[in-house]
Amino acid sequence: MLVTRSKPISEQVNVILRRRIGNGVYAPGQRLPSESELANEFGVSRATIRTVLAKLAVEGLILRKQGDGTYVNKRIEEVNTHLGGLWDFAHLIVRSGFEVKIEALEISTVKATEEDALALALDAGEELLLMKRLFFADDKPVILANNLVPLSLLATPIEEVNGQLQIHKILRRYFHQEIAFVTTEIFSSLAGEEAKVLALSPQDSLLKLTTRFYSKENQPIIIGDNYLNDKILKPRLVQAWS
Amino acid sequence: MLVTRSKPISEQVNVILRRRIGNGVYAPGQRLPSESELANEFGVSRATIRTVLAKLAVEGLILRKQGDGTYVNKRIEEVNTHLGGLWDFAHLIVRSGFEVKIEALEISTVKATEEDALALALDAGEELLLMKRLFFADDKPVILANNLVPLSLLATPIEEVNGQLQIHKILRRYFHQEIAFVTTEIFSSLAGEEAKVLALSPQDSLLKLTTRFYSKENQPIIIGDNYLNDKILKPRLVQAWS
DNA sequence: GAGTGGTCTAGACCACGCT
DNA sequence: GCGTGGTCTAGACCACTCA
């Protein structure tokens, strides 16, 4: 059944179950086969099945009831941001049902301000790579993302950087950095000078998300100020009660 | 070592490790004992230790590095909302370093509008319990929470409802309901009529969080419109990259 | 009572990082 | 090569729900 040994078995099972839920093989509200049945079907131990189901449960995709069974969450379709999606804007836009397009408005170098330097754990005046990127949902501009990375981390010529990729791919490809965790601060703010590019009037309110990405070594890799037109794109997240 | 068999062992270990991290027994950036060492210390299997560490890792409390070790996250103190804290406002305020106080402005009954009825899966005109509650951080009003619950779920006289409790305690005590998951929609908005009670001017922007709580049976239990003064209280969340 | 998910054990082997 | 975390197995017993 599971011939490819390249990926962990649990990962393969995870993908299969996700697909079945997405396809409606397991319809919303329906009960899944029991852990033992799934273990049998895939020819794995029950423990392996349980690690997979645990992951789906924390995302809110399934609901588990002791003594009863495992059910597909009916509300999951209404949600565009499960855990770990609030900084991946392309993903957020797609999950909201729009076509996504990313335009790199500017990729240049700047000197770190005091504040930047503090956040990135280096000295003021050091050179940073600035990326201004605009995200479109069905050709309407919805997110302006301004990111700063220490230029010293850049592993390729600056001209090669493709600003249309997802941020974690940019970090992996051009900076050889892997993200361990992200902190996001959520504000409301008035559109101000970001209004123009987002096609808003200056007195409109919008969401501001301040993100910081860190490596496993606790080193800050990239920081960002992101402005989101929440009239078009409404971040909606699920959180499982544990 | 672990005599009390009342709670699951993994739960007890979880509490102990959390406390050690909080106390600085395991200081930020420091490496934890290996899984085998911890398993030995607590007299449990390595699998049990792993389930505990997995939970701490998704919260961003620790960082795990294959071939190396497990480290305490240095940035965790800066964060007030780990997964599952964005609707528990009392918790959010405390984690932000403030004293919390909750005032029940109004507890009354209203008839469901079309919109309420749709969200709560009942008929328009059915009676609902309305709770308007104001959260204070160090005696400054920071969150106005308006919640609606079907009155039919109420298991005690309305006069007994103590609006100063956390929402999940209110639901458990007076409605005998357990929350399985929560969806939160995040907007920015202008203060408008909520300005007065939050001591803002009407043209100030604030965060609006629309929350819906569901049971394991996928039934909506309570819905809420919550207005948050993000000049005082900044929701900041961690998300582990998986 | 039968079947479900929840907890736990004692092993095994693998992938990775360091020295 | 050694120790780490990552994956996986094949059992066991418990707590719970439902007929």
XYZ file of C-alpha atoms (C1' of nucleotides) in Angstrom:
522
model
C 0.000 0.000 0.000
C 2.542 2.524 1.093
C 5.502 1.760 -1.109
C 7.297 5.095 -1.206
C 9.593 5.117 1.782
C 10.936 8.531 0.942
C 8.506 10.360 3.230
C 7.480 9.313 6.739
C 4.470 7.014 6.714
C 2.529 9.305 9.020
C 3.070 12.148 6.569
C 1.686 10.088 3.709
C -1.311 9.023 5.760
C -1.839 12.640 6.768
C -2.019 13.712 3.136
C -4.394 10.893 2.221
C -6.816 11.624 5.049
C -6.736 15.344 4.313
C -7.550 14.611 0.700
C -10.429 12.324 1.638
C -11.883 15.022 3.845
C -11.389 17.626 1.139
C -12.948 15.404 -1.524
C -15.918 14.592 0.648
C -15.025 10.906 0.822
C -15.438 11.653 4.487
C -18.187 14.261 4.366
C -18.660 17.089 6.887
C -20.297 15.770 10.041
C -19.637 12.179 9.055
C -17.844 9.714 11.280
C -14.453 8.463 10.207
C -13.457 4.800 10.428
C -12.114 3.897 13.850
C -8.416 4.123 14.609
C -8.077 0.361 14.391
C -9.807 0.218 11.036
C -7.580 2.952 9.631
C -4.519 1.217 11.051
C -5.566 -1.961 9.297
C -6.337 -0.256 6.012
C -2.933 1.411 5.829
C -1.080 -1.484 7.390
C 0.406 0.641 10.174
C 0.184 0.611 13.920
C -2.559 2.377 15.783
C 0.020 4.730 17.306
C 0.926 6.015 13.867
C -2.697 6.659 13.011
C -3.095 8.488 16.290
C -0.243 10.909 15.611
C -1.897 11.784 12.314
C -5.358 12.247 13.802
C -3.883 14.362 16.582
C -2.499 16.802 14.027
C -5.794 17.044 12.175
C -7.568 17.608 15.488
C -5.467 20.587 16.578
C -6.251 22.219 13.271
C -9.925 21.746 13.982
C -10.366 19.585 10.895
C -11.774 16.688 12.902
C -13.432 16.333 16.284
C -12.663 13.376 18.497
C -15.108 11.970 21.022
C -13.960 9.338 23.449
C -16.227 6.330 23.501
C -17.920 7.484 20.329
C -15.760 8.227 17.319
C -13.979 10.759 15.142
C -16.048 13.216 13.110
C -15.333 15.653 10.293
C -15.818 19.240 11.436
C -18.668 20.860 9.520
C -17.396 24.399 9.977
C -13.890 23.906 8.716
C -14.724 25.164 5.244
C -15.585 28.582 6.592
C -12.087 29.057 7.895
C -9.144 30.376 5.954
C -6.448 30.471 8.596
C -5.731 27.400 10.582
C -2.797 27.484 12.885
C 0.228 28.680 11.117
C -1.429 30.497 8.292
C -1.572 34.045 9.547
C 1.757 35.066 8.070
C 1.542 33.110 4.832
C -0.474 35.658 2.913
C -0.575 33.804 -0.388
C -2.028 30.845 1.427
C -4.527 33.067 3.223
C -5.758 34.564 -0.038
C -6.144 31.202 -1.736
C -7.991 29.720 1.215
C -10.354 32.676 1.071
C -11.333 31.647 -2.427
C -9.426 34.230 -4.456
C -6.795 34.014 -7.126
C -3.513 35.216 -5.709
C -0.913 37.364 -7.439
C 2.203 38.856 -5.891
C 3.962 41.897 -7.252
C 7.375 43.003 -6.050
C 7.116 46.793 -5.792
C 10.658 47.304 -4.602
C 13.693 45.261 -3.674
C 16.527 47.404 -2.452
C 18.995 47.916 0.352
C 18.600 50.281 3.278
C 20.446 51.022 6.492
C 18.968 49.654 9.712
C 17.275 52.151 11.999
C 17.687 51.792 15.760
C 14.394 49.986 15.908
C 15.177 47.614 13.058
C 18.559 46.866 14.574
C 17.010 45.997 17.910
C 14.473 43.663 16.355
C 17.057 41.953 14.166
C 19.741 41.783 16.870
C 22.394 43.733 15.014
C 23.846 47.243 14.970
C 22.113 50.344 13.693
C 23.398 51.307 10.268
C 23.979 47.755 9.070
C 22.682 47.061 5.615
C 19.323 45.420 5.178
C 17.420 44.045 2.237
C 14.053 45.751 1.911
C 11.235 44.010 0.080
C 7.991 45.835 -0.613
C 5.500 43.391 -1.997
C 1.867 43.761 -2.944
C -0.574 40.858 -2.772
C -3.609 40.772 -5.014
C -6.835 38.822 -4.521
C -8.633 38.482 -7.852
C -6.636 41.463 -9.138
C -7.600 43.696 -6.234
C -4.695 44.811 -4.040
C -5.282 43.504 -0.501
C -1.984 43.281 1.355
C 1.099 45.447 1.371
C 4.017 43.550 2.883
C 7.222 45.356 3.849
C 10.003 43.044 4.962
C 13.541 43.579 6.188
C 16.328 40.970 6.261
C 19.991 41.448 7.144
C 21.856 41.723 3.844
C 24.662 39.628 5.307
C 22.387 36.593 5.182
C 21.785 36.914 1.448
C 23.440 34.020 -0.340
C 22.804 35.070 -3.952
C 23.072 38.295 -5.944
C 20.256 40.652 -5.113
C 19.062 40.682 -8.721
C 18.210 37.011 -8.523
C 15.699 37.437 -5.717
C 12.219 36.657 -6.980
C 9.780 38.639 -4.880
C 6.789 36.717 -6.132
C 7.491 33.656 -4.005
C 6.099 32.859 -0.613
C 8.201 34.278 2.177
C 9.431 30.946 3.490
C 10.545 29.970 0.022
C 12.415 33.220 -0.417
C 14.155 32.636 2.889
C 15.068 29.091 1.986
C 16.197 29.742 -1.551
C 18.098 32.991 -1.296
C 19.069 33.072 2.366
C 19.363 29.369 3.216
C 17.321 29.985 6.334
C 14.683 27.750 7.886
C 11.910 29.252 9.977
C 11.254 27.725 13.393
C 8.545 30.075 14.629
C 6.840 33.359 13.947
C 5.423 36.024 16.208
C 2.619 38.231 14.944
C 1.334 41.394 16.533
C -2.134 42.494 15.481
C -3.203 46.144 15.327
C -5.821 48.199 13.693
C -4.649 51.387 12.092
C -5.738 54.123 9.745
C -4.711 53.639 6.159
C -2.547 56.767 5.942
C 0.113 56.586 3.280
C -0.552 52.922 2.595
C -4.007 53.939 1.380
C -2.952 54.686 -2.175
C -1.453 51.366 -3.075
C -4.310 49.466 -1.430
C -6.924 51.637 -3.144
C -8.329 52.907 0.154
C -9.017 56.357 1.425
C -6.636 57.626 4.113
C -9.279 57.644 6.810
C -10.232 54.008 6.235
C -9.093 51.575 8.863
C -7.050 48.501 8.063
C -5.302 45.663 9.838
C -1.624 45.924 10.556
C 0.278 42.725 11.213
C 3.805 43.020 12.528
C 5.648 39.754 11.983
C 8.973 38.439 13.182
C 10.454 35.208 11.939
C 13.014 33.297 13.980
C 15.342 30.385 13.361
C 15.681 27.399 15.666
C 18.689 29.138 17.143
C 16.384 31.922 18.332
C 17.940 34.300 15.832
C 15.621 36.828 14.190
C 15.742 36.335 10.427
C 13.224 38.716 8.961
C 10.785 41.292 10.254
C 7.800 42.778 8.533
C 5.088 45.392 8.667
C 2.055 44.203 6.754
C -1.066 46.173 5.910
C -4.194 44.253 5.098
C -7.424 45.505 3.578
C -9.864 43.682 5.801
C -12.843 44.847 3.816
C -11.912 42.317 1.159
C -9.882 39.776 3.084
C -11.075 38.731 6.528
C -8.630 36.601 8.488
C -10.660 33.931 10.192
C -8.991 31.355 12.361
C -9.925 28.191 14.172
C -8.536 27.193 17.464
C -9.251 23.839 19.031
C -10.041 23.804 22.723
C -7.595 21.495 24.444
C 7.702 10.081 42.110
C 4.330 10.388 40.476
C 1.986 9.029 43.079
C -1.262 10.779 42.207
C -2.951 8.622 39.641
C -5.934 10.947 39.397
C -4.557 12.872 36.419
C -2.802 11.394 33.382
C 0.919 11.100 33.897
C 1.651 13.124 30.787
C -0.474 15.937 32.194
C 1.482 15.951 35.424
C 4.789 15.926 33.587
C 3.516 18.731 31.369
C 2.786 20.895 34.415
C 6.161 20.151 35.992
C 8.137 21.000 32.861
C 6.116 24.184 32.304
C 6.857 25.214 35.872
C 10.557 24.530 35.474
C 10.656 26.675 32.366
C 8.661 29.397 34.072
C 10.883 29.308 37.168
C 14.049 29.446 35.133
C 15.141 25.987 36.278
C 15.466 25.568 32.544
C 16.490 29.069 31.532
C 15.725 30.699 28.164
C 18.106 29.407 25.518
C 19.248 26.552 27.705
C 19.165 22.940 26.615
C 16.764 20.598 28.363
C 17.794 17.116 29.468
C 17.406 14.585 26.691
C 14.190 12.651 26.251
C 15.772 9.538 27.749
C 17.018 11.431 30.782
C 13.604 12.944 31.395
C 11.962 9.555 30.936
C 14.317 8.137 33.546
C 13.805 10.983 35.976
C 10.022 10.658 35.915
C 10.035 6.900 35.599
C 7.962 6.918 32.420
C 8.485 5.749 28.885
C 10.129 7.905 26.297
C 6.883 7.956 24.321
C 5.134 9.682 27.198
C 7.851 12.314 27.443
C 7.569 12.872 23.723
C 3.848 13.593 23.815
C 4.512 16.222 26.466
C 7.396 17.830 24.589
C 5.319 17.836 21.410
C 2.670 19.952 23.111
C 5.208 22.417 24.450
C 6.758 22.647 20.998
C 3.550 23.590 19.160
C 3.096 26.412 21.638
C 6.567 27.624 20.789
C 7.728 27.174 24.362
C 10.590 24.906 23.327
C 12.525 24.311 20.121
C 13.562 20.829 19.120
C 16.610 20.087 16.998
C 17.180 16.617 15.694
C 20.635 15.359 16.428
C 21.210 18.179 18.870
C 18.688 18.681 21.645
C 15.679 20.546 23.007
C 16.027 24.220 23.892
C 13.921 26.756 25.775
C 12.644 29.466 23.448
C 14.102 32.830 24.416
C 11.283 34.860 22.885
C 8.388 33.153 24.555
C 8.123 35.756 27.293
C 7.312 38.453 24.778
C 4.192 36.653 23.709
C 0.790 36.920 25.309
C -1.290 34.714 23.067
C -0.154 31.257 22.334
C -2.461 29.088 20.375
C -5.866 29.056 21.887
C -5.671 32.287 23.800
C -7.195 34.770 21.402
C -10.703 34.428 22.769
C -9.845 34.147 26.461
C -9.571 37.852 27.144
C -8.884 37.590 30.859
C -5.961 35.340 30.068
C -4.772 37.701 27.351
C -4.775 40.664 29.750
C -2.935 38.786 32.483
C -0.311 37.500 30.059
C 0.232 41.064 28.920
C 1.246 41.989 32.447
C -1.882 43.780 33.618
C -4.300 43.236 36.451
C -7.585 42.049 35.019
C -11.064 43.059 36.146
C -14.341 42.137 34.481
C -17.522 44.152 34.841
C -20.903 42.908 33.685
C -22.548 45.934 32.091
C -25.718 44.156 31.144
C -27.206 40.685 31.311
C -30.619 40.527 29.687
C -32.728 38.730 27.143
C -33.285 39.765 23.549
C -34.928 38.286 20.479
C -32.665 36.827 17.819
C -32.232 38.839 14.641
C -32.041 37.024 11.315
C -28.279 37.194 11.481
C -28.042 35.914 15.043
C -30.447 33.100 14.235
C -28.348 32.023 11.280
C -25.154 31.997 13.302
C -26.728 30.108 16.179
C -28.662 27.695 13.989
C -32.121 28.558 15.295
C -35.132 30.615 14.236
C -35.324 34.382 14.173
C -37.246 35.696 17.134
C -36.076 33.039 19.567
C -34.952 34.354 22.895
C -31.277 34.885 23.553
C -29.239 35.774 26.586
C -27.236 38.939 25.965
C -24.123 39.614 28.010
C -22.299 42.903 27.684
C -19.085 42.719 29.609
C -16.223 45.157 29.984
C -12.653 44.012 30.595
C -10.203 46.261 32.410
C -6.419 46.149 32.313
C -5.023 47.942 35.353
C -8.351 49.765 35.713
C -8.349 50.984 32.120
C -11.201 49.657 29.976
C -9.712 47.676 27.099
C -12.246 45.179 25.777
C -15.984 45.357 25.300
C -17.410 41.860 24.845
C -20.977 41.350 23.627
C -22.104 37.744 23.671
C -25.292 35.972 22.678
C -26.394 32.482 23.814
C -29.692 30.696 23.188
C -31.756 31.141 26.330
C -32.975 27.575 25.989
C -29.507 26.370 26.944
C -29.506 28.235 30.239
C -29.670 25.732 33.104
C -29.996 28.153 36.030
C -32.029 31.282 36.779
C -30.709 34.267 34.914
C -30.052 36.165 38.145
C -27.449 33.608 39.165
C -25.230 34.203 36.133
C -21.966 35.777 37.252
C -20.670 37.835 34.370
C -17.241 38.233 35.912
C -16.117 34.723 35.073
C -14.177 33.593 32.038
C -16.434 32.676 29.161
C -15.685 28.960 29.221
C -16.501 28.849 32.929
C -19.780 30.651 32.361
C -20.660 28.162 29.669
C -19.782 25.203 31.833
C -21.413 26.396 35.022
C -24.651 27.935 33.821
C -25.164 26.225 30.489
C -23.472 22.835 31.026
C -21.723 23.263 27.695
C -18.182 22.269 26.774
C -16.351 24.100 24.034
C -14.694 22.027 21.325
C -13.409 24.796 19.079
C -13.655 28.489 18.392
C -13.558 30.519 15.203
C -12.365 34.114 15.333
C -12.692 36.705 12.616
C -10.362 39.678 12.880
C -11.269 43.155 11.628
C -10.199 46.672 12.188
C -12.966 49.168 12.657
C -13.621 52.707 13.766
C -14.623 53.100 17.389
C -18.072 54.549 16.720
C -20.522 54.000 19.523
C -18.185 51.676 21.356
C -15.846 54.632 21.796
C -17.448 55.960 24.971
C -17.188 52.890 27.108
C -13.612 52.229 25.959
C -12.621 55.854 26.514
C -11.732 56.408 22.875
C -12.742 59.059 20.414
C -15.161 57.920 17.681
C -12.597 58.304 14.912
C -10.044 56.101 16.653
C -9.547 52.677 15.158
C -9.861 49.506 17.194
C -9.782 45.768 16.709
C -13.006 43.878 16.306
C -12.971 40.163 17.003
C -16.029 38.159 16.009
C -16.026 34.856 17.853
C -18.114 31.727 17.532
C -17.892 28.858 19.974
C -18.941 25.358 18.994
C -19.529 22.088 20.812
C -18.114 18.738 19.732
C -21.422 18.103 18.048
C -20.735 21.054 15.739
C -23.494 23.033 17.395
C -22.930 26.764 17.810
C -23.148 27.634 21.500
C -22.318 31.291 21.785
C -21.387 34.096 19.430
C -19.723 37.360 20.227
C -18.689 40.765 18.926
C -15.679 41.997 20.816
C -14.045 45.426 20.604
C -10.479 45.746 21.719
C -8.487 48.895 22.375
C -5.254 47.883 20.701
C -3.457 50.989 21.852
C -3.260 49.450 25.302
C -3.540 45.759 24.588
C -1.656 44.312 21.640
C -2.514 40.708 20.801
C 0.734 39.006 19.950
C 0.787 35.394 18.997
C 3.378 32.703 18.338
C 3.006 30.067 15.759
C 5.452 27.230 15.415
C 6.518 26.329 11.911
C 5.768 22.662 11.319
C -21.125 -5.489 26.864
C -19.021 -4.076 22.672
C -16.605 -0.588 20.546
C -14.538 3.785 20.697
C -10.804 7.005 21.695
C -7.127 8.120 25.672
C -2.989 6.704 27.950
C 1.178 4.144 28.407
C 4.974 0.778 27.869
C 9.362 -1.271 26.076
C 11.323 -2.045 22.758
C 13.417 -0.992 17.597
C 15.573 1.491 13.839
C 16.455 5.839 11.349
C 18.175 10.769 10.382
C 20.818 14.155 11.931
C 24.523 17.147 14.419
C 28.473 17.247 16.512
C 33.372 16.215 17.641
C 31.031 7.220 16.501
C 27.971 8.739 19.789
C 24.045 10.978 21.399
C 20.203 13.456 19.994
C 15.433 13.771 18.420
C 12.090 11.445 14.657
C 9.450 7.478 13.392
C 7.203 3.194 14.223
C 5.563 -1.223 16.217
C 2.663 -4.468 18.971
C 1.031 -4.977 22.512
C -1.792 -3.466 27.198
C -5.242 -1.306 30.088
C -8.456 2.487 31.066
C -12.484 5.818 30.405
C -16.135 6.706 27.966
C -20.523 6.298 24.955
C -24.153 3.938 23.221
C -27.349 0.391 22.388
